[in-house]
Amino acid sequence: MEPLSATKHNNNPSKPSSLHVEAPAPEPSPLRKIIAVASIAAGVQFGWALQLSLLTPYVQLLGIPHTWAAFIWLCGPISGMLVQPIVGYHSDRCTSRFGRRRPFIAAGALAVAVAVFLIGYAADLGHMFGDSVTKKTRPRAIAIFVVGFWILDVANNMLQGPCRALLADLSAGHQRKTRNANAFFSFFMAVGNVLGYAAGSYSGLHHVFPFTKTKACDVYCANLKSCFFLSIALLLTLATAAMTYVKEKTLSSEKSSADAEEEGSHGGTPCFGELFGAFRELKRPMWILLLVTCLNWIAWFPFLLFDTDWMGKEVYGGTVGEGKAYDRGVRAGALGLMLNSVVLGATSLGVEVLARGVGGVKRLWGIVNFLLAICLAMTVLVTKLAEHSRRYTVLPNGHKEPLPPPGGVNAGALALFAVLGIPLAITYSIPFALASIFSSTSGAGQGLSLGVLNLAIVIPQMVVSVTSGPWDALFGGGNLPAFVVGAVAAAASGILSIILLPSPPPDLAKAATATGGGFH
């Protein structure tokens, strides 16, 4: 297969691609500056890890039933679909004296702090505005939480795109610097995950911040507040240090105006007009990549959404807001996610070796998708074993409380979390790298280019968010029905990856294994 170059697929070389942006071409920055910017990923992922491990149980604690909890997560993919292309487009053309990317990174970090405050104090603010702590549903707290959660996802998307684009700017197209930049970004993602899941699995963190426990906020809620305080402190510290240390070259207003005039001459709405134009120019390899990515995220999102809830309900047999079994399961799930992140970080550093060992990146992606399908299917076996071995203790009030599952069942569940770190590392790297190879837009603006592949990620998330709750309810509740659908989607993704997905050109295959990514 020949290299996919812009001249090969564009019959009119003088006509720029719809994503084309002639950005300044600075010299590569020192590695220490790249590391400083990449470290912001640790702060972002710390908060994201807390979302994945603690927020689904938290929204149910506020009174949102399991069937509707998934709808809360719609804000993530919707904001990703809208915010990332808009922010990417404008950050490619920003003429601020502070640079193109740094203003968006700073605004995103401040917005995260505001959102986290609203989420953490939703129960207290709801009680202050009239919610009763004796009622199971707290409508005012839910409203405040939803507002904060939407702001948080918008802010996370404001941070992610410009951070990755700034890393590309600092690398200045040099392959070794690009490999190093993405390796460090993936590494700091894993660090943030480990810190977030470790904080989420520790039940005594509220003792560090004793003021977090209030009449409206129990121990679980107080721990969540404490975790978010640490998240804010870490993110603001890393973002401030990076933005202070790393300077950008300012994009001239004349150049930005010329780009805008050129885009306006093509008609349509800027940003989204260019994004849709990019889809019109996509070649067959990119369409196949989008299809495989779409199926891959249909497989991933149910587990990422309900993994700790699965541990609390199916494995530990607990009920939200009743007894200690559910809380113990959620903390065990957070521990599993921490193990997942450790494996994720280790695997990220060895993707290139794994790809060479199995005969290429597309085959590696297919194999790990089969591994994902097996792990999701194994959740059914672990659940059945936990139910078969369930034991109870009688509380003083006469109620029966489930005891923790046997060590073998608990170890099996945690092993699934850990093994899933392998396919997750591939999901965070290879699709993003293949997209840059197949798109054939050698002069593309780094910000807006992320929006093309991002749509194949956020649309499946929206579908899963809308359908997973009612789908699970159709089979009597619980999380297993959505996990089974995920297993089927993962298997289909693996088959298509191996059979239909073209291999990258040999001279670019190494770059494919070194490029990292992520989702929100």
Coordinates of C-alpha atoms in Angstrom, one line a residue:
M1 CA 0.0 0.0 0.0
E2 CA 1.4 3.4 -1.0
P3 CA 1.7 6.2 1.4
L4 CA -1.5 8.3 1.6
S5 CA -0.2 11.7 0.7
A6 CA -2.0 14.9 0.0
T7 CA -0.8 15.1 -3.6
K8 CA -1.9 11.5 -4.3
H9 CA -5.5 12.1 -3.3
N10 CA -5.9 15.7 -4.3
N11 CA -6.1 16.2 -8.1
N12 CA -5.8 20.0 -7.6
P13 CA -2.8 20.5 -5.3
S14 CA -3.4 24.2 -5.2
K15 CA -6.8 23.8 -3.6
P16 CA -6.4 23.4 0.2
S17 CA -8.1 20.7 2.1
S18 CA -11.2 21.7 4.1
L19 CA -9.2 21.3 7.2
H20 CA -6.1 23.0 5.9
V21 CA -4.5 25.6 8.1
E22 CA -1.0 27.0 7.4
A23 CA 0.1 27.4 10.9
P24 CA 3.5 28.7 11.9
A25 CA 6.3 26.1 11.8
P26 CA 8.4 26.8 14.9
E27 CA 11.5 24.8 15.9
P28 CA 10.9 21.8 18.1
S29 CA 10.7 22.7 21.8
P30 CA 12.8 21.2 24.5
L31 CA 11.5 17.9 25.9
R32 CA 11.0 19.5 29.3
K33 CA 8.4 21.9 27.9
I34 CA 6.6 19.0 26.2
I35 CA 6.6 17.1 29.5
A36 CA 5.2 20.2 31.3
V37 CA 2.2 20.4 28.9
A38 CA 1.7 16.6 28.8
S39 CA 1.5 16.6 32.6
I40 CA -1.9 18.5 32.4
A41 CA -3.3 15.2 31.3
A42 CA -2.8 13.9 34.9
G43 CA -5.0 16.6 36.2
V44 CA -7.7 16.1 33.6
Q45 CA -7.7 12.3 34.0
F46 CA -7.8 12.6 37.8
G47 CA -11.2 14.2 37.5
W48 CA -12.3 11.9 34.7
A49 CA -11.4 8.9 36.8
L50 CA -13.6 10.2 39.7
Q51 CA -16.4 10.6 37.2
L52 CA -16.2 7.1 36.0
S53 CA -15.8 5.5 39.4
L54 CA -18.0 7.6 41.7
L55 CA -20.6 9.7 39.9
T56 CA -23.0 7.0 38.7
P57 CA -23.5 5.8 42.3
Y58 CA -23.6 9.5 43.4
V59 CA -26.5 10.4 41.0
Q60 CA -28.4 7.4 42.2
L61 CA -27.8 8.5 45.8
L62 CA -29.4 11.8 44.9
G63 CA -32.5 9.9 43.8
I64 CA -32.0 9.4 40.0
P65 CA -32.9 5.7 39.2
H66 CA -30.5 3.5 37.4
T67 CA -32.7 3.5 34.2
W68 CA -32.2 7.3 34.0
A69 CA -28.7 7.6 35.3
A70 CA -27.3 6.9 31.8
F71 CA -29.0 10.0 30.4
I72 CA -27.0 12.2 32.7
W73 CA -23.9 11.0 30.8
L74 CA -25.3 12.3 27.5
C75 CA -23.6 15.6 28.2
G76 CA -20.2 14.1 27.7
P77 CA -20.6 13.0 24.1
I78 CA -22.9 16.0 23.2
S79 CA -20.3 18.4 24.5
G80 CA -17.5 16.4 22.8
M81 CA -19.4 16.6 19.5
L82 CA -20.0 20.3 19.7
V83 CA -17.3 21.8 21.9
Q84 CA -14.1 20.0 20.5
P85 CA -14.6 21.1 16.9
I86 CA -15.5 24.7 17.9
V87 CA -12.6 25.0 20.3
G88 CA -10.3 23.3 17.9
Y89 CA -11.3 25.6 15.1
H90 CA -10.9 28.8 17.1
S91 CA -7.7 27.7 18.8
D92 CA -6.2 27.1 15.3
R93 CA -6.9 30.7 14.5
C94 CA -6.6 32.5 17.9
T95 CA -4.5 35.7 17.7
S96 CA -4.3 36.3 21.5
R97 CA -1.0 37.6 22.7
F98 CA -0.9 34.6 25.1
G99 CA -0.8 32.2 22.2
R100 CA -3.3 30.0 20.3
R101 CA -3.8 27.2 22.8
R102 CA -3.0 28.6 26.2
P103 CA -6.1 30.8 26.6
F104 CA -8.4 27.8 26.0
I105 CA -6.5 25.6 28.4
A106 CA -6.6 28.3 31.1
A107 CA -10.4 28.9 30.6
G108 CA -11.0 25.1 30.6
A109 CA -9.1 24.7 33.9
L110 CA -11.1 27.5 35.6
A111 CA -14.4 26.1 34.3
V112 CA -13.5 22.7 35.7
A113 CA -13.0 24.2 39.2
V114 CA -16.4 25.9 39.0
A115 CA -18.1 22.7 37.8
V116 CA -16.5 20.5 40.5
F117 CA -17.7 22.9 43.2
L118 CA -21.3 22.6 41.9
I119 CA -21.2 18.8 41.7
G120 CA -19.6 18.3 45.1
Y121 CA -21.9 20.7 46.9
A122 CA -25.1 19.7 44.9
A123 CA -26.6 18.0 48.0
D124 CA -25.8 20.9 50.3
L125 CA -27.1 23.5 47.9
G126 CA -30.2 21.5 47.2
H127 CA -30.9 21.2 50.9
M128 CA -30.3 24.9 51.4
F129 CA -32.9 25.6 48.6
G130 CA -35.5 23.3 50.1
D131 CA -34.7 19.6 49.5
S132 CA -35.7 17.2 52.3
V133 CA -32.9 14.9 53.5
T134 CA -35.5 12.3 54.5
K135 CA -36.9 11.9 50.9
K136 CA -35.2 9.5 48.5
T137 CA -35.3 12.0 45.6
R138 CA -33.8 15.5 45.9
P139 CA -34.9 17.4 42.8
R140 CA -33.0 20.7 43.5
A141 CA -29.8 18.8 44.2
I142 CA -30.2 16.9 41.0
A143 CA -30.7 20.1 39.0
I144 CA -27.6 21.6 40.4
F145 CA -25.6 18.4 39.8
V146 CA -26.7 18.2 36.2
V147 CA -25.7 21.9 35.6
G148 CA -22.3 21.2 37.1
F149 CA -21.9 18.0 35.3
W150 CA -22.5 19.6 31.9
I151 CA -20.1 22.4 32.7
L152 CA -17.5 19.9 33.7
D153 CA -17.7 18.0 30.4
V154 CA -17.7 21.1 28.4
A155 CA -14.6 22.3 30.3
N156 CA -12.9 18.9 29.9
N157 CA -13.3 19.1 26.2
M158 CA -12.0 22.7 26.2
L159 CA -8.9 21.3 27.9
Q160 CA -8.2 18.2 25.9
G161 CA -8.2 19.4 22.3
P162 CA -5.9 22.4 22.9
C163 CA -3.6 20.3 25.1
R164 CA -3.0 17.7 22.3
A165 CA -2.8 20.4 19.7
L166 CA -0.2 22.3 21.7
L167 CA 1.9 19.1 22.0
A168 CA 1.8 18.8 18.2
D169 CA 2.8 22.5 17.9
L170 CA 5.7 22.0 20.3
S171 CA 6.8 18.9 18.4
A172 CA 6.8 20.9 15.1
G173 CA 6.3 17.8 13.0
H174 CA 9.5 16.0 14.2
Q175 CA 8.7 12.3 14.5
R176 CA 10.8 11.6 17.5
K177 CA 9.5 14.6 19.4
T178 CA 5.9 13.6 18.4
R179 CA 6.5 10.1 19.7
N180 CA 7.9 11.4 23.0
A181 CA 5.1 13.9 23.4
N182 CA 2.3 11.3 23.0
A183 CA 4.2 8.8 25.1
F184 CA 4.3 11.3 28.0
F185 CA 0.7 12.3 27.4
S186 CA -0.4 8.7 27.7
F187 CA 1.8 8.2 30.7
F188 CA 0.3 11.1 32.5
M189 CA -3.2 10.0 31.6
A190 CA -2.4 6.7 33.4
V191 CA -0.9 8.6 36.4
G192 CA -4.1 10.7 36.7
N193 CA -6.2 7.6 36.5
V194 CA -4.3 5.8 39.2
L195 CA -4.5 8.9 41.5
G196 CA -8.2 9.3 40.8
Y197 CA -9.2 5.7 41.3
A198 CA -6.9 5.4 44.4
A199 CA -8.6 8.4 45.9
G200 CA -12.1 7.0 45.0
S201 CA -11.3 3.7 46.6
Y202 CA -10.2 5.2 50.0
S203 CA -13.2 5.6 52.3
G204 CA -11.5 7.8 54.9
L205 CA -10.5 10.8 52.8
H206 CA -13.3 13.0 54.3
H207 CA -11.3 13.0 57.5
V208 CA -8.7 15.2 55.8
F209 CA -11.5 17.7 55.0
P210 CA -13.9 17.3 58.0
F211 CA -16.1 20.2 56.9
T212 CA -17.3 18.1 53.9
K213 CA -19.6 15.9 56.0
T214 CA -22.9 17.8 56.6
K215 CA -26.5 17.0 57.3
A216 CA -27.3 16.7 53.6
C217 CA -24.0 15.0 52.7
D218 CA -23.2 11.6 54.1
V219 CA -19.8 9.9 54.3
Y220 CA -19.9 8.8 50.6
C221 CA -20.8 12.3 49.5
A222 CA -18.1 13.8 51.7
N223 CA -15.5 11.5 50.2
L224 CA -16.6 12.6 46.8
K225 CA -16.2 16.3 47.8
S226 CA -12.7 15.6 49.2
C227 CA -11.7 13.8 46.0
F228 CA -12.8 16.8 43.9
F229 CA -10.9 19.2 46.1
L230 CA -7.7 17.2 45.4
S231 CA -8.6 17.1 41.7
I232 CA -9.0 20.9 41.5
A233 CA -5.7 21.5 43.3
L234 CA -3.8 19.1 41.0
L235 CA -5.3 20.4 37.8
L236 CA -4.9 24.1 38.6
T237 CA -1.3 23.5 39.8
L238 CA -0.2 21.6 36.7
A239 CA -2.0 23.9 34.3
T240 CA -0.6 27.1 35.9
A241 CA 2.9 25.7 35.9
A242 CA 2.7 24.6 32.3
M243 CA 1.1 27.8 31.0
T244 CA 3.6 29.9 32.9
Y245 CA 6.7 27.9 31.7
V246 CA 5.7 27.2 28.1
K247 CA 5.3 30.2 25.8
E248 CA 3.6 30.2 22.3
K249 CA 4.3 32.1 19.2
T250 CA 1.4 34.4 18.4
L251 CA -0.5 33.9 15.2
S252 CA -0.7 37.1 13.2
S253 CA -4.1 38.7 12.9
E254 CA -3.5 39.1 9.1
K255 CA -2.9 35.3 8.7
S256 CA -6.1 34.5 10.7
S257 CA -8.1 37.0 8.7
A258 CA -6.8 35.5 5.5
D259 CA -7.8 32.0 6.6
A260 CA -11.3 33.3 7.5
E261 CA -11.8 35.0 4.1
E262 CA -10.6 31.8 2.3
E263 CA -13.1 29.7 4.3
G264 CA -15.9 32.2 3.7
S265 CA -15.4 32.1 0.0
H266 CA -16.3 28.4 0.1
G267 CA -19.6 29.1 1.6
G268 CA -21.2 27.4 4.6
T269 CA -20.6 27.9 8.3
P270 CA -17.0 28.1 9.5
C271 CA -15.9 25.2 11.7
F272 CA -18.8 22.9 11.0
G273 CA -18.7 23.7 7.3
E274 CA -15.0 22.7 7.3
L275 CA -15.8 19.6 9.4
F276 CA -18.5 18.4 7.0
G277 CA -16.2 19.3 4.1
A278 CA -13.6 17.0 5.6
F279 CA -16.1 14.1 5.6
R280 CA -16.8 14.7 1.9
E281 CA -13.0 14.3 1.2
L282 CA -12.6 11.1 3.3
K283 CA -11.2 8.0 1.5
R284 CA -12.3 4.4 2.1
P285 CA -9.6 3.6 4.7
M286 CA -10.8 6.5 6.9
W287 CA -14.4 5.4 6.6
I288 CA -13.5 1.9 7.7
L289 CA -11.5 3.3 10.6
L290 CA -14.6 5.4 11.7
L291 CA -16.8 2.3 11.5
V292 CA -14.4 0.2 13.6
T293 CA -13.9 3.0 16.1
C294 CA -17.7 3.4 16.4
L295 CA -18.2 -0.3 17.2
N296 CA -15.3 -0.2 19.5
W297 CA -16.8 2.6 21.6
I298 CA -20.3 0.9 21.6
A299 CA -18.4 -1.9 23.3
W300 CA -16.5 0.2 25.8
F301 CA -19.0 2.8 27.0
P302 CA -21.4 0.5 28.9
F303 CA -18.6 -0.8 31.0
L304 CA -16.9 2.6 31.5
L305 CA -20.3 3.9 32.5
F306 CA -21.4 1.2 35.0
D307 CA -18.3 -0.7 36.0
T308 CA -18.3 0.4 39.7
D309 CA -22.1 0.1 39.8
W310 CA -21.7 -3.5 38.5
M311 CA -19.3 -4.2 41.4
G312 CA -21.7 -2.7 43.9
K313 CA -24.9 -4.4 42.7
E314 CA -24.1 -7.6 40.9
V315 CA -20.9 -8.7 42.5
Y316 CA -21.4 -7.4 46.1
G317 CA -25.2 -7.7 46.0
G318 CA -25.8 -4.2 47.4
T319 CA -28.5 -1.7 46.9
V320 CA -28.0 2.1 46.5
G321 CA -28.5 3.9 49.8
E322 CA -29.1 0.7 51.8
G323 CA -26.5 -0.8 54.0
K324 CA -22.8 -1.0 53.3
A325 CA -22.6 -3.7 50.7
Y326 CA -23.1 -1.3 47.7
D327 CA -20.5 1.2 49.0
R328 CA -18.0 -1.6 49.6
G329 CA -18.5 -2.8 46.0
V330 CA -18.1 0.7 44.6
R331 CA -14.8 1.1 46.5
A332 CA -13.7 -2.4 45.2
G333 CA -14.6 -1.2 41.7
A334 CA -12.4 1.9 42.2
L335 CA -9.6 -0.4 43.2
G336 CA -10.2 -2.4 40.0
L337 CA -10.0 0.8 37.9
M338 CA -6.7 1.7 39.6
L339 CA -5.3 -1.7 38.6
N340 CA -6.8 -1.1 35.1
S341 CA -4.8 2.2 34.9
V342 CA -1.6 0.6 36.0
V343 CA -1.9 -2.0 33.2
L344 CA -3.0 0.8 30.8
G345 CA 0.2 2.8 31.5
A346 CA 2.5 -0.2 31.2
T347 CA 0.8 -1.4 27.9
S348 CA 1.0 2.1 26.4
L349 CA 4.8 2.0 26.6
G350 CA 4.9 -1.3 24.8
V351 CA 2.4 -0.8 22.0
E352 CA 5.1 -0.7 19.4
V353 CA 6.6 -4.0 20.6
L354 CA 3.2 -5.7 20.7
A355 CA 2.4 -4.5 17.2
R356 CA 5.6 -5.9 15.8
G357 CA 5.0 -9.2 17.6
V358 CA 1.6 -9.8 16.1
G359 CA 2.3 -8.5 12.6
G360 CA 1.0 -4.9 12.6
V361 CA -1.2 -2.4 14.3
K362 CA -4.5 -3.3 12.7
R363 CA -4.0 -7.0 13.7
L364 CA -3.1 -5.9 17.2
W365 CA -6.3 -3.7 17.4
G366 CA -8.4 -6.7 16.2
I367 CA -6.8 -9.1 18.7
V368 CA -7.4 -6.8 21.7
N369 CA -11.0 -6.2 20.6
F370 CA -11.5 -9.9 20.9
L371 CA -9.9 -9.7 24.3
L372 CA -12.4 -6.9 25.2
A373 CA -15.3 -9.1 24.0
I374 CA -14.2 -12.0 26.1
C375 CA -13.8 -9.9 29.2
L376 CA -17.2 -8.3 28.8
A377 CA -18.8 -11.7 28.4
M378 CA -16.9 -12.9 31.5
T379 CA -18.8 -10.4 33.6
V380 CA -21.8 -12.7 33.2
L381 CA -19.9 -15.6 34.7
V382 CA -18.5 -13.5 37.6
T383 CA -22.0 -12.3 38.3
K384 CA -23.5 -15.8 38.4
L385 CA -20.7 -17.0 40.6
A386 CA -21.2 -14.1 43.0
E387 CA -25.0 -14.7 43.2
H388 CA -24.5 -18.5 43.7
S389 CA -22.1 -17.9 46.6
R390 CA -24.0 -15.0 48.2
R391 CA -24.1 -15.1 52.0
Y392 CA -25.9 -12.7 54.4
T393 CA -25.7 -11.4 57.9
V394 CA -28.7 -10.3 59.9
L395 CA -28.4 -6.7 61.2
P396 CA -29.8 -5.6 64.6
N397 CA -32.8 -4.1 62.9
G398 CA -33.6 -7.5 61.4
H399 CA -32.6 -6.6 57.8
K400 CA -30.3 -9.0 55.9
E401 CA -27.0 -7.5 54.7
P402 CA -25.0 -9.2 51.9
L403 CA -21.5 -10.2 53.0
P404 CA -18.6 -9.5 50.6
P405 CA -18.2 -12.2 47.9
P406 CA -15.6 -15.0 48.3
G407 CA -12.0 -14.1 47.6
G408 CA -12.0 -16.0 44.4
V409 CA -15.0 -14.1 43.0
N410 CA -13.6 -10.8 44.1
A411 CA -10.2 -11.6 42.6
G412 CA -11.9 -12.7 39.3
A413 CA -13.7 -9.4 39.1
L414 CA -10.6 -7.3 39.8
A415 CA -8.7 -9.4 37.2
L416 CA -11.2 -8.4 34.6
F417 CA -10.6 -4.8 35.4
A418 CA -6.8 -5.3 35.2
V419 CA -6.9 -7.2 31.9
L420 CA -9.2 -4.6 30.3
G421 CA -6.3 -2.1 30.6
I422 CA -4.6 -3.8 27.7
P423 CA -7.3 -3.2 25.0
L424 CA -7.9 0.3 26.6
A425 CA -4.3 1.3 25.9
I426 CA -4.7 0.3 22.3
T427 CA -8.1 2.2 22.1
Y428 CA -6.3 5.3 23.4
S429 CA -3.5 5.2 20.8
I430 CA -3.9 3.3 17.5
P431 CA -7.2 4.8 16.2
F432 CA -5.9 8.3 16.7
A433 CA -2.7 7.6 14.9
L434 CA -4.4 5.8 12.0
A435 CA -6.7 8.7 11.6
S436 CA -3.8 11.1 11.1
I437 CA -2.3 8.7 8.5
F438 CA -5.5 8.0 6.5
S439 CA -6.9 11.5 6.5
S440 CA -4.2 12.6 4.0
T441 CA -4.4 16.2 5.2
S442 CA -0.7 17.0 5.7
G443 CA -1.4 20.6 6.5
A444 CA -4.5 20.2 8.6
G445 CA -5.1 22.4 11.6
Q446 CA -4.3 20.3 14.7
G447 CA -7.3 21.4 16.6
L448 CA -10.1 20.9 14.1
S449 CA -8.6 17.6 12.8
L450 CA -9.5 15.9 16.1
G451 CA -13.2 16.5 15.4
V452 CA -13.4 14.0 12.5
L453 CA -12.5 10.9 14.5
N454 CA -14.2 12.4 17.6
L455 CA -17.6 12.0 16.0
A456 CA -17.1 8.3 15.7
I457 CA -16.5 8.2 19.5
V458 CA -19.2 10.6 20.8
I459 CA -22.1 9.3 18.6
P460 CA -21.8 5.8 20.0
Q461 CA -21.6 7.2 23.5
M462 CA -24.9 9.1 22.9
V463 CA -26.6 5.9 21.6
V464 CA -25.4 3.9 24.6
S465 CA -26.4 6.7 27.1
V466 CA -30.0 6.8 25.7
T467 CA -30.5 3.1 25.2
S468 CA -28.6 1.3 28.0
G469 CA -30.9 2.2 30.9
P470 CA -34.2 1.1 29.1
W471 CA -32.4 -1.9 27.6
D472 CA -31.2 -3.1 31.0
A473 CA -34.7 -2.5 32.4
L474 CA -36.2 -4.6 29.6
F475 CA -34.4 -7.6 31.0
G476 CA -35.2 -6.9 34.6
G477 CA -32.6 -4.3 35.5
G478 CA -28.9 -4.6 36.3
N479 CA -25.9 -4.0 34.0
L480 CA -25.4 -7.3 32.2
P481 CA -27.6 -6.8 29.2
A482 CA -25.6 -3.7 28.1
F483 CA -22.3 -5.6 28.8
V484 CA -23.4 -8.4 26.5
V485 CA -24.2 -6.0 23.7
G486 CA -20.8 -4.5 24.3
A487 CA -19.2 -7.9 23.9
V488 CA -20.9 -8.5 20.5
A489 CA -19.9 -5.0 19.3
A490 CA -16.3 -5.6 20.4
A491 CA -16.2 -8.9 18.5
A492 CA -17.6 -7.2 15.4
S493 CA -15.0 -4.4 15.7
G494 CA -12.2 -7.0 15.9
I495 CA -13.4 -8.8 12.8
L496 CA -13.7 -5.6 10.8
S497 CA -10.3 -4.4 12.0
I498 CA -8.5 -7.5 10.8
I499 CA -10.4 -8.1 7.6
L500 CA -11.3 -4.6 6.2
L501 CA -9.0 -2.1 7.8
P502 CA -6.0 -1.3 5.6
S503 CA -2.5 -1.5 7.1
P504 CA -0.6 1.8 7.4
P505 CA 2.3 2.3 5.1
P506 CA 5.5 0.7 6.5
D507 CA 7.3 4.0 6.9
L508 CA 4.4 5.3 9.0
A509 CA 3.5 2.3 11.0
K510 CA 5.9 3.1 13.7
A511 CA 4.3 6.5 14.2
A512 CA 1.0 4.8 14.4
T513 CA 2.1 2.9 17.5
A514 CA 3.4 6.0 19.2
T515 CA 0.5 8.4 18.9
G516 CA -1.7 8.6 21.9
G517 CA -5.3 9.8 22.5
G518 CA -8.2 9.8 24.9
F519 CA -12.0 10.4 25.2
H520 CA -14.5 12.4 27.0

